[in-house]
CSV table of C-alpha atoms in Angstrom, one decimal:
chain,number,residue,atom,x,y,z
I,1,UNK,CA,67.6,121.5,110.3
I,2,UNK,CA,70.4,120.0,112.3
I,3,UNK,CA,72.5,117.7,110.2
I,4,UNK,CA,73.4,114.4,111.7
I,5,UNK,CA,77.2,113.7,111.4
I,6,UNK,CA,76.3,110.3,109.9
I,7,UNK,CA,74.9,112.0,106.8
I,8,UNK,CA,77.4,114.7,106.1
I,9,UNK,CA,77.0,115.5,102.4
I,10,UNK,CA,80.1,115.6,100.4
I,11,UNK,CA,82.5,114.7,103.2
I,12,UNK,CA,84.3,111.4,103.8
I,13,UNK,CA,85.2,111.7,107.5
I,14,UNK,CA,82.4,111.5,110.0
I,15,UNK,CA,84.2,113.4,112.8
I,16,UNK,CA,87.0,115.8,113.5
I,17,UNK,CA,89.0,113.7,115.9
I,18,UNK,CA,91.9,115.6,117.5
I,19,UNK,CA,95.4,114.9,116.2
I,20,UNK,CA,97.7,112.7,118.1
I,21,UNK,CA,100.1,115.6,118.9
I,22,UNK,CA,97.4,117.8,120.5
I,23,UNK,CA,97.5,118.2,124.3
I,24,UNK,CA,93.6,118.4,124.4
I,25,UNK,CA,91.1,116.0,122.9
I,26,UNK,CA,88.0,117.5,121.3
I,27,UNK,CA,84.7,115.6,121.3
I,28,UNK,CA,81.7,116.6,119.2
I,29,UNK,CA,78.6,117.2,121.3
I,30,UNK,CA,75.2,118.6,120.2
I,31,UNK,CA,74.0,121.0,122.9
I,32,UNK,CA,71.3,122.5,120.7
I,33,UNK,CA,73.4,125.5,119.7
I,34,UNK,CA,75.6,123.9,117.1
I,35,UNK,CA,73.4,124.0,114.1
I,36,UNK,CA,75.2,126.9,112.3
I,37,UNK,CA,78.6,125.6,113.4
I,38,UNK,CA,77.8,122.1,112.0
I,39,UNK,CA,76.6,123.6,108.7
I,40,UNK,CA,79.6,125.8,108.4
I,41,UNK,CA,82.0,122.9,109.2
I,42,UNK,CA,80.3,120.7,106.6
I,43,UNK,CA,80.2,123.1,103.7
I,44,UNK,CA,83.1,125.5,103.8
I,45,UNK,CA,86.5,124.7,102.3
I,46,UNK,CA,89.3,127.0,103.4
I,47,UNK,CA,92.8,127.4,102.0
I,48,UNK,CA,95.9,129.3,103.0
I,49,UNK,CA,99.5,129.6,101.8
I,50,UNK,CA,102.0,126.9,102.7
I,51,UNK,CA,105.3,128.3,103.9
I,52,UNK,CA,107.5,125.4,102.8
I,53,UNK,CA,110.9,126.4,101.6
I,54,UNK,CA,111.4,123.4,99.4
I,55,UNK,CA,109.1,121.4,97.1
I,56,UNK,CA,110.8,118.1,96.5
I,57,UNK,CA,110.3,115.5,99.3
I,58,UNK,CA,112.8,112.7,99.6
I,59,UNK,CA,112.2,109.1,100.9
I,60,UNK,CA,114.3,106.0,101.4
I,61,UNK,CA,111.5,103.5,101.7
I,62,UNK,CA,112.4,100.2,100.1
I,63,UNK,CA,108.8,99.5,99.0
I,64,UNK,CA,108.2,102.8,97.2
I,65,UNK,CA,109.5,102.8,93.6
I,66,UNK,CA,110.6,106.4,93.6
I,67,UNK,CA,112.9,108.4,95.9
I,68,UNK,CA,111.4,111.9,95.5
I,69,UNK,CA,108.0,113.4,95.1
I,70,UNK,CA,106.2,116.8,94.8
I,71,UNK,CA,102.9,117.6,96.5
I,72,UNK,CA,101.4,121.0,95.5
I,73,UNK,CA,98.7,120.7,98.3
I,74,UNK,CA,98.4,119.6,101.9
I,75,UNK,CA,95.0,118.2,102.6
I,76,UNK,CA,92.7,117.0,99.9
I,77,UNK,CA,89.1,118.0,99.2
I,78,UNK,CA,88.4,114.7,97.5
I,79,UNK,CA,87.7,113.5,101.1
I,80,UNK,CA,88.6,109.8,100.5
I,81,UNK,CA,88.0,108.3,104.0
I,82,UNK,CA,90.7,105.7,103.5
I,83,UNK,CA,93.5,108.1,102.6
I,84,UNK,CA,96.8,107.2,104.2
I,85,UNK,CA,97.8,110.9,104.0
I,86,UNK,CA,95.2,112.0,106.5
I,87,UNK,CA,97.5,111.5,109.6
I,88,UNK,CA,100.0,114.0,108.1
I,89,UNK,CA,97.5,116.8,108.7
I,90,UNK,CA,98.1,116.4,112.4
I,91,UNK,CA,101.6,117.7,112.0
I,92,UNK,CA,100.0,121.0,111.2
I,93,UNK,CA,97.9,121.0,114.4
I,94,UNK,CA,94.7,119.9,112.5
I,95,UNK,CA,92.5,116.9,112.6
I,96,UNK,CA,93.0,114.0,110.2
I,97,UNK,CA,89.2,113.9,109.9
I,98,UNK,CA,87.1,116.8,108.5
I,99,UNK,CA,90.0,119.3,108.8
I,100,UNK,CA,92.0,117.2,106.2
I,101,UNK,CA,89.2,117.8,103.7
I,102,UNK,CA,88.3,121.4,104.4
I,103,UNK,CA,91.5,123.1,105.7
I,104,UNK,CA,93.9,123.0,102.7
I,105,UNK,CA,97.4,124.4,102.4
I,106,UNK,CA,98.6,125.4,98.9
I,107,UNK,CA,102.2,126.0,97.6
I,108,UNK,CA,101.6,128.8,95.2
I,109,UNK,CA,105.4,129.4,94.8
I,110,UNK,CA,105.9,125.7,94.0
I,111,UNK,CA,107.1,126.3,90.4
I,112,UNK,CA,109.7,128.8,91.6
I,113,UNK,CA,110.9,126.5,94.4
I,114,UNK,CA,111.2,123.6,92.0
I,115,UNK,CA,113.2,125.6,89.5
I,116,UNK,CA,115.7,126.6,92.2
I,117,UNK,CA,116.0,123.0,93.4
I,118,UNK,CA,116.6,121.7,89.9
I,119,UNK,CA,119.2,124.3,89.3
I,120,UNK,CA,121.3,123.4,92.3
I,121,UNK,CA,124.8,122.2,91.5
I,122,UNK,CA,125.0,118.4,91.8
I,123,UNK,CA,121.3,117.7,91.3
I,124,UNK,CA,121.0,114.1,90.3
I,125,UNK,CA,118.1,113.3,88.0
I,126,UNK,CA,115.6,110.5,88.7
I,127,UNK,CA,111.9,110.2,88.1
I,128,UNK,CA,109.8,112.5,90.4
I,129,UNK,CA,106.3,111.5,91.5
I,130,UNK,CA,103.7,114.3,91.5
I,131,UNK,CA,100.6,114.1,93.7
I,132,UNK,CA,101.3,110.9,95.6
I,133,UNK,CA,100.3,112.2,99.1
I,134,UNK,CA,97.4,114.3,98.1
I,135,UNK,CA,95.9,114.6,94.7
I,136,UNK,CA,97.6,117.2,92.5
I,137,UNK,CA,94.4,117.7,90.5
I,138,UNK,CA,91.9,118.1,93.3
I,139,UNK,CA,89.1,120.7,92.8
I,140,UNK,CA,91.2,123.7,94.0
I,141,UNK,CA,93.7,123.1,91.2
I,142,UNK,CA,91.0,124.2,88.7
I,143,UNK,CA,91.3,127.7,90.2
I,144,UNK,CA,95.0,127.9,91.2
I,145,UNK,CA,96.8,125.9,88.4
I,146,UNK,CA,99.8,125.1,90.6
I,147,UNK,CA,100.2,121.6,89.3
I,148,UNK,CA,100.2,122.9,85.7
I,149,UNK,CA,103.0,125.3,86.6
I,150,UNK,CA,105.0,122.5,88.1
I,151,UNK,CA,104.6,120.5,84.9
I,152,UNK,CA,105.8,123.4,82.8
I,153,UNK,CA,109.0,123.6,84.8
I,154,UNK,CA,109.6,119.9,84.6
I,155,UNK,CA,108.9,120.0,80.8
I,156,UNK,CA,111.4,122.8,80.3
I,157,UNK,CA,114.0,120.8,82.3
I,158,UNK,CA,113.1,117.6,80.4
I,159,UNK,CA,112.7,115.9,83.7
I,160,UNK,CA,111.1,112.4,83.9
I,161,UNK,CA,108.0,112.1,86.1
I,162,UNK,CA,105.3,109.9,87.4
I,163,UNK,CA,101.7,111.2,87.8
I,164,UNK,CA,98.9,109.6,89.9
I,165,UNK,CA,95.4,110.9,90.2
I,166,UNK,CA,91.7,110.1,90.4
I,167,UNK,CA,90.7,113.3,88.8
I,168,UNK,CA,89.6,113.9,85.2
I,169,UNK,CA,91.1,117.4,85.5
I,170,UNK,CA,94.3,115.9,84.3
I,171,UNK,CA,92.8,116.1,80.8
I,172,UNK,CA,93.3,119.9,81.0
I,173,UNK,CA,97.0,119.4,80.7
I,174,UNK,CA,97.0,117.0,77.8
I,175,UNK,CA,99.1,119.4,75.7
I,176,UNK,CA,102.0,119.1,78.2
I,177,UNK,CA,101.5,115.4,78.7
I,178,UNK,CA,101.9,114.8,75.0
I,179,UNK,CA,105.2,116.5,75.0
I,180,UNK,CA,106.4,114.5,78.0
I,181,UNK,CA,105.3,111.3,76.4
I,182,UNK,CA,106.9,112.1,73.0
I,183,UNK,CA,110.3,112.4,74.9
I,184,UNK,CA,109.8,109.2,76.9
I,185,UNK,CA,109.6,111.2,80.2
I,186,UNK,CA,106.2,110.2,81.5
I,187,UNK,CA,104.2,107.5,83.3
I,188,UNK,CA,100.6,108.1,84.4
I,189,UNK,CA,98.5,106.2,86.8
I,190,UNK,CA,94.7,106.5,87.4
I,191,UNK,CA,93.3,105.2,90.7
I,192,UNK,CA,90.0,103.3,90.4
I,193,UNK,CA,88.8,102.0,93.7
I,194,UNK,CA,85.3,100.8,92.7
I,195,UNK,CA,83.0,100.8,89.7
I,196,UNK,CA,80.0,101.4,92.0
I,197,UNK,CA,78.9,105.0,91.9
I,198,UNK,CA,77.0,104.8,95.1
I,199,UNK,CA,80.0,103.3,97.0
I,200,UNK,CA,82.3,105.8,95.4
I,201,UNK,CA,80.1,108.8,96.4
I,202,UNK,CA,80.5,107.7,100.0
I,203,UNK,CA,84.0,106.4,100.0
I,204,UNK,CA,85.6,109.3,98.0
I,205,UNK,CA,82.8,111.9,97.9
I,206,UNK,CA,84.4,114.7,95.9
I,207,UNK,CA,86.6,112.7,93.6
I,208,UNK,CA,85.7,112.1,89.9
I,209,UNK,CA,83.0,109.4,89.5
I,210,UNK,CA,84.4,105.9,88.4
I,211,UNK,CA,82.9,105.9,84.9
I,212,UNK,CA,84.4,109.3,84.3
I,213,UNK,CA,87.8,108.1,85.4
I,214,UNK,CA,87.6,105.3,82.9
I,215,UNK,CA,86.8,107.8,80.2
I,216,UNK,CA,89.9,109.8,81.2
I,217,UNK,CA,92.0,106.6,81.1
I,218,UNK,CA,90.7,106.0,77.5
I,219,UNK,CA,91.4,109.6,76.5
I,220,UNK,CA,95.0,109.3,77.7
I,221,UNK,CA,95.6,106.0,76.2
I,222,UNK,CA,94.1,107.0,72.8
I,223,UNK,CA,96.5,110.0,72.8
I,224,UNK,CA,99.5,107.7,73.1
I,225,UNK,CA,100.2,108.5,76.8
I,226,UNK,CA,101.3,105.4,78.8
I,227,UNK,CA,98.8,104.9,81.5
I,228,UNK,CA,98.3,102.2,84.2
I,229,UNK,CA,95.6,101.7,86.8
I,230,UNK,CA,95.9,101.5,90.6
I,231,UNK,CA,93.1,99.3,92.1
I,232,UNK,CA,93.7,100.7,95.5
I,233,UNK,CA,92.9,100.3,98.3
I,234,UNK,CA,91.4,96.8,98.2
I,235,UNK,CA,88.9,96.8,101.1
I,236,UNK,CA,87.9,93.3,102.1
I,237,UNK,CA,84.2,92.6,102.2
I,238,UNK,CA,83.5,96.0,100.6
I,239,UNK,CA,85.2,96.4,97.2
I,240,UNK,CA,87.2,93.2,97.2
I,241,UNK,CA,84.7,91.5,94.9
I,242,UNK,CA,85.2,94.1,92.1
I,243,UNK,CA,88.9,93.3,91.5
I,244,UNK,CA,88.3,91.4,88.2
I,245,UNK,CA,85.7,93.8,87.0
I,246,UNK,CA,88.0,96.8,87.5
I,247,UNK,CA,90.9,95.2,85.8
I,248,UNK,CA,88.6,94.3,82.8
I,249,UNK,CA,87.2,97.8,82.6
I,250,UNK,CA,90.7,99.3,82.8
I,251,UNK,CA,92.1,97.0,80.1
I,252,UNK,CA,89.2,97.8,77.8
I,253,UNK,CA,89.9,101.5,78.3
I,254,UNK,CA,93.5,101.1,77.3
I,255,UNK,CA,95.6,100.6,80.5
I,256,UNK,CA,98.8,98.7,80.0
I,257,UNK,CA,99.6,97.8,83.6
I,258,UNK,CA,98.0,97.6,87.0
I,259,UNK,CA,98.8,97.3,90.7
I,260,UNK,CA,96.7,96.8,93.8
I,261,UNK,CA,97.4,97.7,97.4
I,262,UNK,CA,95.5,96.5,100.5
I,263,UNK,CA,93.8,99.0,102.8
I,264,UNK,CA,95.9,100.1,105.8
I,265,UNK,CA,94.7,102.2,108.7
I,266,UNK,CA,97.6,104.0,110.3
I,267,UNK,CA,97.1,106.3,113.3
I,268,UNK,CA,93.8,108.3,113.2
I,269,UNK,CA,92.4,106.1,110.4
I,270,UNK,CA,92.0,103.3,112.9
I,271,UNK,CA,89.1,105.5,114.3
I,272,UNK,CA,87.9,107.4,111.3
I,273,UNK,CA,87.3,104.3,109.0
I,274,UNK,CA,85.3,102.3,111.6
I,275,UNK,CA,83.2,105.5,112.1
I,276,UNK,CA,82.6,105.7,108.4
I,277,UNK,CA,81.6,102.0,108.3
I,278,UNK,CA,79.1,102.6,111.1
I,279,UNK,CA,77.6,105.6,109.3
I,280,UNK,CA,77.2,104.0,105.9
I,281,UNK,CA,77.5,100.2,106.2
I,282,UNK,CA,76.7,99.3,109.8
I,283,UNK,CA,75.8,95.7,109.1
I,284,UNK,CA,79.2,95.1,107.4
I,285,UNK,CA,81.3,96.9,110.0
I,286,UNK,CA,82.4,94.0,112.1
I,287,UNK,CA,82.9,91.8,109.1
I,288,UNK,CA,85.1,94.3,107.3
I,289,UNK,CA,87.2,95.1,110.4
I,290,UNK,CA,87.7,91.4,111.1
I,291,UNK,CA,88.9,90.8,107.6
I,292,UNK,CA,91.3,93.6,107.8
I,293,UNK,CA,92.8,92.2,111.0
I,294,UNK,CA,93.1,88.8,109.4
I,295,UNK,CA,95.6,90.4,106.9
I,296,UNK,CA,97.4,92.7,109.4
I,297,UNK,CA,98.5,90.3,112.2
I,298,UNK,CA,95.3,90.8,114.1
I,299,UNK,CA,95.7,94.6,113.9
I,300,UNK,CA,94.1,97.4,111.8
I,301,UNK,CA,97.6,98.4,110.5
I,302,UNK,CA,101.0,96.8,110.0
I,303,UNK,CA,103.7,99.4,109.1
I,304,UNK,CA,106.5,96.9,108.4
I,305,UNK,CA,108.2,97.3,105.1
I,306,UNK,CA,107.2,94.6,102.6
I,307,UNK,CA,103.9,93.9,104.4
I,308,UNK,CA,102.3,97.3,104.8
I,309,UNK,CA,101.1,97.5,101.2
I,310,UNK,CA,100.6,93.8,100.6
I,311,UNK,CA,99.3,92.4,103.9
I,312,UNK,CA,99.9,88.8,104.9
I,313,UNK,CA,97.9,85.6,105.6
I,314,UNK,CA,95.7,83.4,103.4
I,315,UNK,CA,93.1,86.1,102.5
I,316,UNK,CA,95.8,88.6,101.4
I,317,UNK,CA,97.5,86.0,99.3
I,318,UNK,CA,94.2,85.0,97.7
I,319,UNK,CA,93.4,88.6,96.8
I,320,UNK,CA,96.8,89.0,95.1
I,321,UNK,CA,96.4,85.7,93.3
I,322,UNK,CA,93.0,86.8,91.9
I,323,UNK,CA,94.4,90.2,90.9
I,324,UNK,CA,97.4,88.8,89.1
I,325,UNK,CA,95.3,86.2,87.3
I,326,UNK,CA,93.0,88.9,86.1
I,327,UNK,CA,96.0,91.0,84.8
I,328,UNK,CA,97.4,88.0,83.0
I,329,UNK,CA,94.1,87.3,81.4
I,330,UNK,CA,94.0,90.8,79.9
I,331,UNK,CA,97.7,90.9,79.2
I,332,UNK,CA,98.5,93.7,81.6
I,333,UNK,CA,101.8,94.0,83.4
I,334,UNK,CA,101.2,93.9,87.2
I,335,UNK,CA,103.1,95.0,90.2
I,336,UNK,CA,104.5,98.3,91.3
I,337,UNK,CA,105.8,100.8,88.8
I,338,UNK,CA,109.2,100.4,87.1
I,339,UNK,CA,110.6,103.7,85.9
I,340,UNK,CA,113.8,102.3,84.4
I,341,UNK,CA,112.5,102.9,80.8
I,342,UNK,CA,112.1,106.7,81.4
I,343,UNK,CA,114.8,108.9,79.9
I,344,UNK,CA,117.0,110.6,82.6
I,345,UNK,CA,119.6,111.7,80.1
I,346,UNK,CA,117.9,114.6,78.5
I,347,UNK,CA,117.8,116.8,81.6
I,348,UNK,CA,118.7,120.5,81.3
I,349,UNK,CA,118.7,123.2,84.0
I,350,UNK,CA,115.6,125.3,83.7
I,351,UNK,CA,116.0,129.0,83.1
I,352,UNK,CA,112.5,130.2,83.8
I,353,UNK,CA,108.9,129.2,83.6
I,354,UNK,CA,106.1,130.6,81.5
I,355,UNK,CA,103.6,131.8,84.1
I,356,UNK,CA,106.0,133.6,86.4
I,357,UNK,CA,104.7,137.1,85.7
I,358,UNK,CA,101.0,136.0,85.7
I,359,UNK,CA,101.5,134.1,89.0
I,360,UNK,CA,103.2,137.1,90.6
I,361,UNK,CA,100.1,139.2,89.8
I,362,UNK,CA,97.8,136.5,91.0
I,363,UNK,CA,99.6,136.5,94.4
I,364,UNK,CA,99.2,140.2,94.7
I,365,UNK,CA,95.5,139.9,94.1
I,366,UNK,CA,94.9,136.9,96.5
I,367,UNK,CA,97.5,137.5,99.2
I,368,UNK,CA,96.8,135.5,102.4
I,369,UNK,CA,94.6,132.7,101.1
I,370,UNK,CA,90.9,132.4,101.1
I,371,UNK,CA,88.0,130.8,102.9
I,372,UNK,CA,85.0,130.3,100.7
I,373,UNK,CA,81.8,128.4,100.2
I,374,UNK,CA,82.6,125.9,97.5
I,375,UNK,CA,79.8,123.8,96.0
I,376,UNK,CA,80.0,120.0,96.0
I,377,UNK,CA,82.4,119.4,93.1
I,378,UNK,CA,82.3,115.9,91.7
I,379,UNK,CA,83.0,115.1,88.0
I,380,UNK,CA,80.1,113.0,86.8
I,381,UNK,CA,80.0,113.6,83.1
C-alpha cells in the first residue's frame, strides 16, 4: 500500500526538500509509480565513508562554551525534526529532510586523525565536545564503534572532554567514562526534550525513549559520573508545559545541573518543522508558529549571538524564569556548561590506540560503506 508522507514510520522529516545550494528544486509527487520508491526512501539507511582530513572542528562563537568539537558522524538516524544540524547536510549536496536521517557519513579513521592532531607540536589543551552536531551514540555506533575509539584516544592522552547525547548506548562505554571521571576530565549531558513517549516518538523517532534516558542518567550519576540535563529545545505550545516536570525528573535521577535552549529554525528547518506540525499536530500548527515568532522578532529564526539560543520578548523571558525557578527548587546549577573545573594539566601526547589493528581489518572487510535495511531502532527498555 502506498504510504502517505504524513505517516512515515520512524522518520522525523516529512519531505526531502532540496538543499539551498542546489540549482534544481525537487518536489515530491505521486504519479502512481512511486510506491516502491517511497517504501525504499522510508526504510533504508545508507552510510559511506567521510573523506575529512581532520577530526577536530574549531569555533569562535561567543555563546558556545567550548572552542573545539568532534563529530564522528554526519547526518543522524535519530531523526529529530528540530535538529539545528540538518542544514549542514546541504553542504554535501543532500537534503536537510529525509536525506539527513538516511544518508549518513562516517569517519572510520577518526581515532587515527585525532591522534595525529593531538600529537602536533604546539597543540593547546582545552575541553573538547564530542557529538554536539550529530549524536555520537546514534544507532550506527552500535555496529561501528567509532565514538568508543575516540574516547580511547582521549583517555590515553588524558584529555578533558564534554559529552552530550540522547542515547542509552553511552552506557556501553561506562568503563572508559569511569576513568575519565576519576581523573576529573569529564562532563556528561543527557538531552531530555519531553517525558511524553507519544510526542517523543514523533519528534525524535529513533532516539532513546524518555524514561530510558532518565534511567541512563541515574546509571551515570550512581556511578559517580558528573551529569547534567539539557531541556532542549523548548517548543512553545508543544513541550513548554513540561519544563518543571523534566527538571524534577532529572533531579530525582541524579542530575547536578541543567540548561534549556529555545527552538530555532534556521534555513530548511523553517519549512521542515511546519510540515511536521501539519502532519502530527495540525490544530496546533498556527499557535506554535505564532509563539515562535513572538520570541524571534516576528521570524522563525534569529541567528544573532546572545539571542539565538535564548530568544527575546516576554514569553521567552517567562520560560527562562520558570526554568530557573525549577532548578533553584531542586538545587540544580543552571545555565550553560562551565568547564573551568576540568583538569587540562594532565595531557600527554598519545602514542597509539588499542583498536588500531582491529579497525584496519574492519576497513578491509567493509571498504566503501554500506546501504542496508535497518529496522526501527528505538531504545524503549
